[in-house]
Amino acid sequence: MSFEFPERPLALAPRWLALLLLAFFAAACAWNALSLGIRDTAHLADIETRQDRGERVDMDLYRQVHSAVAHGEGYYAAATQGNRDFDFPTKPFVTVRTPILAWGASFWGDFGWRVVAALLWGANAFVWFIALAGKASRGERDAAGTFSLLFGAAAFIPEVAFSHELQAGLLISLALALSATRWWISGLVAALLGIAVRELAAPFMLAWFTLACMTGRRREALATLVALGVVGLGLWLHAEGVAGARSPGDSASPGWLGMLGPSLPLYGIHATSLLQMLPNWFAGPLGVLPMLGWLALGGRTGTLASLWFGGFMFGVAVFARQENFYWMGLFVPAYGVGLAFVPRALLDLFRVLSSRAAPAPTP
């Protein structure tokens, strides 16, 4: 038994739901415009507190690890020692990054990762234009490619060579686009690479598997199930590598239950995109509206995007601490593509509200 998700689901919404969605997103846009400043103040205070404790920034740690691996040192020895040098925990194993960026840099250097990011930036825009054929108008496809380029501009910052989240985000975004085409196997490979770079992206594969099962796509369901097995094996190997290099005196993470609410993931979207260059009154709504756009697209692609973005934002709102805002780099650049469908969303919702109930039949 399979289920097909409807295209343009907002056009099928009852009037009460259409009104509720408009009110909710209008309030969320205004609230985010105000909360960005509050969250930025909290971010600056967090940086000051960490500097007072003598802590250094994460990117310096990754530079040190890349250099050590490039000079022949084993990754896990270099990474765990780097965490000790920076007074970072090594417990649990997820506090130590996977070795993919460091191993890659030992072959083609940090500049090579900047080239990879630039290529993925261009590939995302191109594939989104192709993937939306038959699902969106030409104007929406053009807008999708444009917003992909704009929201993915972080691919050109020098630190992208050391940012596991941005590199993984570019790969996961490409996987999301490819999953809507006949090249979905390539999307599966891109997703696996993205998760290998940053294991925090694993829920994307779980969302894909869930939708494949619900829609009766047996080949996709089997392929994604195998991919989830590969992810599990990779995480086990990573855990073993960290455990083998850990020292008895290593510190442990204080845990993740920040309970900071939706302001943190929305701030992370703001801080990892060009939105940070805009005034808050303008950037606030632009950080919220892509979610409305993805809901309006519907179908398998819109549903997968909504499940991935909405689910991950919920997880960050509950578990992340203030300094974890950069996790939202995993959304770059696909989240912003949702802005292309906001006019569709508003049109469908206002049509629902303006429609009148059909008259009762005459006896």
Short mmCIF file of C-alpha atoms in Angstrom, two decimals:
data_model
loop_
_atom_site.label_atom_id
_atom_site.label_comp_id
_atom_site.label_asym_id
_atom_site.label_seq_id
_atom_site.Cartn_x
_atom_site.Cartn_y
_atom_site.Cartn_z
CA MET A 1 0.00 0.00 0.00
CA SER A 2 1.38 3.39 -0.99
CA PHE A 3 0.44 7.02 -0.51
CA GLU A 4 1.02 9.91 -2.86
CA PHE A 5 1.46 13.38 -1.39
CA PRO A 6 -0.65 15.97 -3.22
CA GLU A 7 0.84 18.76 -5.29
CA ARG A 8 -0.03 22.26 -4.04
CA PRO A 9 -1.50 20.94 -0.76
CA LEU A 10 -2.26 24.43 0.55
CA ALA A 11 -4.85 24.84 -2.21
CA LEU A 12 -6.71 21.88 -0.67
CA ALA A 13 -6.63 23.24 2.89
CA PRO A 14 -9.88 24.08 4.67
CA ARG A 15 -10.50 27.76 5.25
CA TRP A 16 -9.79 27.58 8.98
CA LEU A 17 -6.38 26.02 8.30
CA ALA A 18 -5.55 28.57 5.61
CA LEU A 19 -6.35 31.38 8.02
CA LEU A 20 -4.32 29.71 10.78
CA LEU A 21 -1.28 29.27 8.52
CA LEU A 22 -1.37 32.89 7.36
CA ALA A 23 -1.66 34.12 10.93
CA PHE A 24 1.09 31.78 12.16
CA PHE A 25 3.63 32.72 9.49
CA ALA A 26 2.84 36.44 9.77
CA ALA A 27 3.45 36.25 13.53
CA ALA A 28 6.60 34.13 13.03
CA CYS A 29 8.03 36.66 10.55
CA ALA A 30 7.51 39.54 12.97
CA TRP A 31 8.78 37.54 15.94
CA ASN A 32 11.95 36.43 14.13
CA ALA A 33 12.73 40.01 13.11
CA LEU A 34 12.74 40.90 16.82
CA SER A 35 14.42 37.75 18.13
CA LEU A 36 17.45 37.96 15.82
CA GLY A 37 18.84 40.90 17.75
CA ILE A 38 18.26 39.16 21.08
CA ARG A 39 19.91 35.99 19.88
CA ASP A 40 22.86 37.93 18.43
CA THR A 41 23.42 39.55 21.82
CA ALA A 42 23.38 36.10 23.42
CA HIS A 43 25.86 34.86 20.80
CA LEU A 44 28.31 37.70 21.47
CA ALA A 45 28.00 37.13 25.21
CA ASP A 46 28.71 33.43 24.72
CA ILE A 47 31.85 34.22 22.70
CA GLU A 48 33.06 36.62 25.38
CA THR A 49 32.47 34.05 28.12
CA ARG A 50 34.34 31.35 26.21
CA GLN A 51 37.25 33.70 25.50
CA ASP A 52 37.42 34.61 29.19
CA ARG A 53 37.83 30.90 29.90
CA GLY A 54 40.74 30.81 27.47
CA GLU A 55 38.92 28.84 24.79
CA ARG A 56 39.79 29.23 21.12
CA VAL A 57 37.50 29.01 18.11
CA ASP A 58 36.66 25.69 16.45
CA MET A 59 38.12 26.66 13.08
CA ASP A 60 41.58 27.02 14.63
CA LEU A 61 41.27 23.46 15.92
CA TYR A 62 40.43 22.13 12.47
CA ARG A 63 43.32 24.07 10.92
CA GLN A 64 45.66 22.45 13.43
CA VAL A 65 44.27 18.97 12.72
CA HIS A 66 44.48 19.45 8.94
CA SER A 67 48.10 20.52 9.25
CA ALA A 68 49.00 17.57 11.48
CA VAL A 69 47.37 15.02 9.13
CA ALA A 70 49.02 16.64 6.11
CA HIS A 71 52.38 16.10 7.83
CA GLY A 72 51.72 12.40 8.27
CA GLU A 73 50.12 12.15 11.70
CA GLY A 74 47.18 9.76 12.11
CA TYR A 75 43.84 11.51 12.10
CA TYR A 76 42.44 10.25 15.39
CA ALA A 77 45.65 10.92 17.30
CA ALA A 78 45.76 14.45 15.85
CA ALA A 79 42.06 15.14 16.42
CA THR A 80 41.88 13.95 20.02
CA GLN A 81 45.11 15.76 20.89
CA GLY A 82 43.72 18.88 19.25
CA ASN A 83 40.58 18.64 21.39
CA ARG A 84 42.77 18.39 24.48
CA ASP A 85 44.87 21.37 23.40
CA PHE A 86 41.72 23.43 22.94
CA ASP A 87 40.13 22.11 26.14
CA PHE A 88 37.36 20.48 24.13
CA PRO A 89 35.75 17.18 25.17
CA THR A 90 36.33 13.86 23.42
CA LYS A 91 33.34 12.12 25.02
CA PRO A 92 30.99 11.09 23.53
CA PHE A 93 32.65 10.26 20.21
CA VAL A 94 30.51 12.75 18.25
CA THR A 95 32.44 15.62 19.86
CA VAL A 96 35.32 14.66 17.53
CA ARG A 97 34.65 15.44 13.87
CA THR A 98 34.79 12.72 11.24
CA PRO A 99 38.09 12.51 9.33
CA ILE A 100 36.79 13.27 5.82
CA LEU A 101 37.80 16.95 5.63
CA ALA A 102 41.24 16.32 7.10
CA TRP A 103 41.88 13.31 4.86
CA GLY A 104 40.74 15.27 1.81
CA ALA A 105 42.95 18.21 2.72
CA SER A 106 45.97 15.87 2.97
CA PHE A 107 45.44 15.02 -0.72
CA TRP A 108 44.39 18.33 -2.33
CA GLY A 109 44.97 20.89 0.40
CA ASP A 110 42.53 23.27 2.02
CA PHE A 111 42.24 25.15 -1.28
CA GLY A 112 40.92 21.95 -2.83
CA TRP A 113 37.98 21.98 -0.43
CA ARG A 114 37.25 25.56 -1.45
CA VAL A 115 37.13 24.41 -5.07
CA VAL A 116 34.82 21.53 -4.11
CA ALA A 117 32.50 23.96 -2.32
CA ALA A 118 32.38 26.27 -5.34
CA LEU A 119 31.57 23.37 -7.66
CA LEU A 120 28.81 22.14 -5.35
CA TRP A 121 27.44 25.69 -5.17
CA GLY A 122 27.04 25.79 -8.95
CA ALA A 123 25.77 22.21 -9.17
CA ASN A 124 23.02 22.92 -6.66
CA ALA A 125 21.57 25.79 -8.67
CA PHE A 126 21.72 23.81 -11.91
CA VAL A 127 20.15 20.64 -10.50
CA TRP A 128 17.36 22.52 -8.71
CA PHE A 129 16.38 24.09 -12.03
CA ILE A 130 16.27 20.62 -13.63
CA ALA A 131 14.62 18.87 -10.69
CA LEU A 132 11.63 21.24 -10.64
CA ALA A 133 10.69 20.63 -14.27
CA GLY A 134 7.05 19.60 -14.33
CA LYS A 135 6.63 20.60 -10.68
CA ALA A 136 7.03 24.37 -10.92
CA SER A 137 6.62 27.15 -13.46
CA ARG A 138 9.56 28.54 -15.40
CA GLY A 139 9.56 31.61 -13.17
CA GLU A 140 9.64 29.47 -10.03
CA ARG A 141 12.49 27.37 -11.46
CA ASP A 142 14.50 30.49 -12.30
CA ALA A 143 13.83 31.84 -8.82
CA ALA A 144 14.82 28.50 -7.25
CA GLY A 145 18.19 28.55 -9.01
CA THR A 146 18.75 32.18 -8.03
CA PHE A 147 17.90 31.62 -4.37
CA SER A 148 20.14 28.56 -4.33
CA LEU A 149 23.05 30.73 -5.49
CA LEU A 150 22.26 33.47 -2.97
CA PHE A 151 21.72 31.21 0.04
CA GLY A 152 24.80 29.19 -0.87
CA ALA A 153 27.16 32.17 -1.01
CA ALA A 154 28.86 30.91 2.15
CA ALA A 155 30.58 28.40 -0.15
CA PHE A 156 33.07 31.18 -0.94
CA ILE A 157 34.17 32.11 2.56
CA PRO A 158 37.78 31.01 3.27
CA GLU A 159 36.66 29.02 6.34
CA VAL A 160 34.53 26.70 4.19
CA ALA A 161 37.59 24.43 3.94
CA PHE A 162 37.25 23.76 7.70
CA SER A 163 33.45 23.89 8.04
CA HIS A 164 32.02 20.39 8.23
CA GLU A 165 28.49 21.79 8.34
CA LEU A 166 28.76 23.93 5.19
CA GLN A 167 30.46 21.20 3.16
CA ALA A 168 27.89 18.66 4.32
CA GLY A 169 25.06 21.12 3.71
CA LEU A 170 26.09 21.63 0.10
CA LEU A 171 26.10 17.85 -0.39
CA ILE A 172 22.78 17.23 1.39
CA SER A 173 21.14 20.07 -0.56
CA LEU A 174 22.38 18.52 -3.79
CA ALA A 175 21.07 15.13 -2.63
CA LEU A 176 17.64 16.64 -1.96
CA ALA A 177 17.53 18.09 -5.47
CA LEU A 178 18.79 14.90 -7.12
CA SER A 179 16.26 12.81 -5.20
CA ALA A 180 13.55 14.48 -7.29
CA THR A 181 15.11 13.35 -10.57
CA ARG A 182 15.79 10.04 -12.30
CA TRP A 183 19.35 10.35 -10.96
CA TRP A 184 18.24 9.68 -7.40
CA ILE A 185 21.04 7.11 -6.97
CA SER A 186 23.50 9.98 -7.41
CA GLY A 187 21.54 11.82 -4.75
CA LEU A 188 21.95 8.86 -2.43
CA VAL A 189 25.72 8.97 -2.96
CA ALA A 190 25.76 12.73 -2.30
CA ALA A 191 23.76 12.19 0.90
CA LEU A 192 26.17 9.51 2.10
CA LEU A 193 29.13 11.79 1.43
CA GLY A 194 27.39 14.63 3.28
CA ILE A 195 26.73 12.42 6.30
CA ALA A 196 30.32 11.16 6.18
CA VAL A 197 31.49 14.78 6.42
CA ARG A 198 29.06 15.61 9.24
CA GLU A 199 27.16 12.76 10.86
CA LEU A 200 24.60 15.24 12.17
CA ALA A 201 22.98 15.12 8.71
CA ALA A 202 21.96 11.46 9.18
CA PRO A 203 18.27 12.34 9.84
CA PHE A 204 18.02 13.39 6.18
CA MET A 205 18.57 9.78 5.13
CA LEU A 206 16.03 8.61 7.68
CA ALA A 207 13.46 11.07 6.29
CA TRP A 208 14.16 9.86 2.75
CA PHE A 209 13.73 6.22 3.80
CA THR A 210 10.45 7.02 5.55
CA LEU A 211 8.99 8.76 2.49
CA ALA A 212 10.18 6.00 0.16
CA CYS A 213 8.30 3.47 2.30
CA MET A 214 5.16 5.62 2.48
CA THR A 215 5.04 6.21 -1.28
CA GLY A 216 5.68 2.59 -2.17
CA ARG A 217 9.02 3.19 -3.89
CA ARG A 218 10.54 -0.17 -3.07
CA ARG A 219 13.87 0.32 -4.81
CA GLU A 220 14.40 3.66 -3.05
CA ALA A 221 13.32 2.19 0.27
CA LEU A 222 15.78 -0.69 -0.07
CA ALA A 223 18.59 1.58 -1.26
CA THR A 224 18.09 4.07 1.56
CA LEU A 225 17.87 1.23 4.08
CA VAL A 226 21.22 -0.08 2.86
CA ALA A 227 22.58 3.48 3.02
CA LEU A 228 21.39 3.76 6.64
CA GLY A 229 23.28 0.55 7.35
CA VAL A 230 26.41 2.09 5.83
CA VAL A 231 25.88 5.17 8.00
CA GLY A 232 25.61 2.97 11.09
CA LEU A 233 28.80 1.12 10.18
CA GLY A 234 30.62 4.39 9.56
CA LEU A 235 29.53 5.79 12.92
CA TRP A 236 30.70 2.61 14.66
CA LEU A 237 34.11 2.83 12.98
CA HIS A 238 34.37 6.50 13.91
CA ALA A 239 33.46 5.72 17.52
CA GLU A 240 36.13 3.00 17.62
CA GLY A 241 38.71 5.40 16.19
CA VAL A 242 37.97 8.04 18.83
CA ALA A 243 37.92 5.47 21.65
CA GLY A 244 41.30 4.13 20.58
CA ALA A 245 42.92 7.57 20.76
CA ARG A 246 41.18 8.83 23.87
CA SER A 247 43.13 9.43 27.10
CA PRO A 248 41.79 8.70 30.60
CA GLY A 249 41.83 12.38 31.57
CA ASP A 250 39.84 13.62 28.59
CA SER A 251 36.81 15.73 29.40
CA ALA A 252 33.21 14.89 28.50
CA SER A 253 30.60 17.11 26.90
CA PRO A 254 28.08 18.69 29.30
CA GLY A 255 25.33 17.29 27.07
CA TRP A 256 22.83 18.76 24.69
CA LEU A 257 19.52 19.92 26.07
CA GLY A 258 19.68 23.64 25.44
CA MET A 259 15.89 24.09 25.17
CA LEU A 260 16.47 27.48 23.51
CA GLY A 261 13.46 27.21 21.25
CA PRO A 262 13.00 28.12 17.58
CA SER A 263 14.97 31.35 17.87
CA LEU A 264 18.25 29.36 17.78
CA PRO A 265 17.74 27.46 14.50
CA LEU A 266 16.37 30.61 12.86
CA TYR A 267 19.40 32.54 14.08
CA GLY A 268 21.63 29.80 12.70
CA ILE A 269 19.98 30.14 9.29
CA HIS A 270 20.54 33.89 9.52
CA ALA A 271 24.21 33.56 10.53
CA THR A 272 25.18 30.99 7.88
CA SER A 273 23.69 32.85 4.91
CA LEU A 274 23.66 36.28 3.27
CA LEU A 275 20.70 37.16 5.50
CA GLN A 276 23.21 38.37 8.08
CA MET A 277 24.02 41.27 5.74
CA LEU A 278 20.41 42.51 5.75
CA PRO A 279 18.63 44.54 8.44
CA ASN A 280 16.77 42.34 10.89
CA TRP A 281 13.35 43.69 9.92
CA PHE A 282 13.95 42.34 6.41
CA ALA A 283 16.06 39.27 7.21
CA GLY A 284 13.63 38.03 9.86
CA PRO A 285 10.77 37.21 7.45
CA LEU A 286 13.20 35.84 4.85
CA GLY A 287 14.43 33.31 7.41
CA VAL A 288 10.90 32.04 8.08
CA LEU A 289 9.13 32.14 4.71
CA PRO A 290 11.13 29.38 2.96
CA MET A 291 9.36 26.86 5.20
CA LEU A 292 5.99 28.13 3.95
CA GLY A 293 7.25 27.80 0.39
CA TRP A 294 8.30 24.17 0.85
CA LEU A 295 4.92 23.35 2.38
CA ALA A 296 3.24 24.93 -0.65
CA LEU A 297 5.25 22.90 -3.17
CA GLY A 298 3.91 19.63 -1.86
CA GLY A 299 4.39 16.36 -3.67
CA ARG A 300 7.25 14.10 -2.74
CA THR A 301 9.94 16.79 -3.05
CA GLY A 302 8.15 19.42 -0.99
CA THR A 303 7.23 16.84 1.65
CA LEU A 304 10.78 15.51 1.96
CA ALA A 305 12.16 19.04 2.21
CA SER A 306 9.54 20.03 4.81
CA LEU A 307 10.18 16.89 6.87
CA TRP A 308 13.97 17.39 6.80
CA PHE A 309 13.95 21.12 7.52
CA GLY A 310 11.11 21.08 10.05
CA GLY A 311 12.40 18.02 11.89
CA PHE A 312 15.98 19.27 12.13
CA MET A 313 14.87 22.72 13.28
CA PHE A 314 12.81 21.08 16.01
CA GLY A 315 15.83 19.05 17.10
CA VAL A 316 18.06 22.13 17.24
CA ALA A 317 15.40 24.07 19.15
CA VAL A 318 15.31 21.35 21.81
CA PHE A 319 18.86 20.02 22.03
CA ALA A 320 21.37 22.59 20.75
CA ARG A 321 23.27 25.01 22.95
CA GLN A 322 23.92 28.62 21.97
CA GLU A 323 27.32 27.84 20.46
CA ASN A 324 25.76 25.15 18.24
CA PHE A 325 23.95 27.64 15.98
CA TYR A 326 26.37 26.75 13.15
CA TRP A 327 24.65 23.36 12.85
CA MET A 328 22.22 25.16 10.57
CA GLY A 329 24.94 25.26 7.91
CA LEU A 330 23.46 21.88 6.97
CA PHE A 331 20.57 23.79 5.34
CA VAL A 332 22.83 25.66 2.88
CA PRO A 333 21.60 26.32 0.24
CA ALA A 334 18.41 24.22 -0.21
CA TYR A 335 16.40 25.84 2.57
CA GLY A 336 16.47 29.19 0.78
CA VAL A 337 15.10 27.61 -2.41
CA GLY A 338 11.74 27.50 -0.63
CA LEU A 339 11.42 31.26 -1.12
CA ALA A 340 10.69 30.56 -4.80
CA PHE A 341 7.36 29.00 -3.82
CA VAL A 342 6.15 31.66 -1.38
CA PRO A 343 4.05 33.47 -4.03
CA ARG A 344 2.40 30.10 -4.80
CA ALA A 345 1.69 29.62 -1.09
CA LEU A 346 0.09 33.04 -0.68
CA LEU A 347 -1.94 32.65 -3.87
CA ASP A 348 -3.27 29.24 -2.83
CA LEU A 349 -4.11 30.37 0.71
CA PHE A 350 -5.88 33.55 -0.39
CA ARG A 351 -7.84 31.60 -2.99
CA VAL A 352 -9.02 29.25 -0.26
CA LEU A 353 -10.07 32.17 1.91
CA SER A 354 -11.86 33.96 -0.92
CA SER A 355 -13.76 30.89 -2.10
CA ARG A 356 -17.35 30.53 -1.04
CA ALA A 357 -18.99 27.37 0.06
CA ALA A 358 -21.03 25.70 -2.65
CA PRO A 359 -24.80 26.35 -2.30
CA ALA A 360 -26.88 23.51 -0.96
CA PRO A 361 -28.67 21.54 -3.69
CA THR A 362 -32.31 22.40 -4.28
CA PRO A 363 -34.66 19.60 -3.20
#
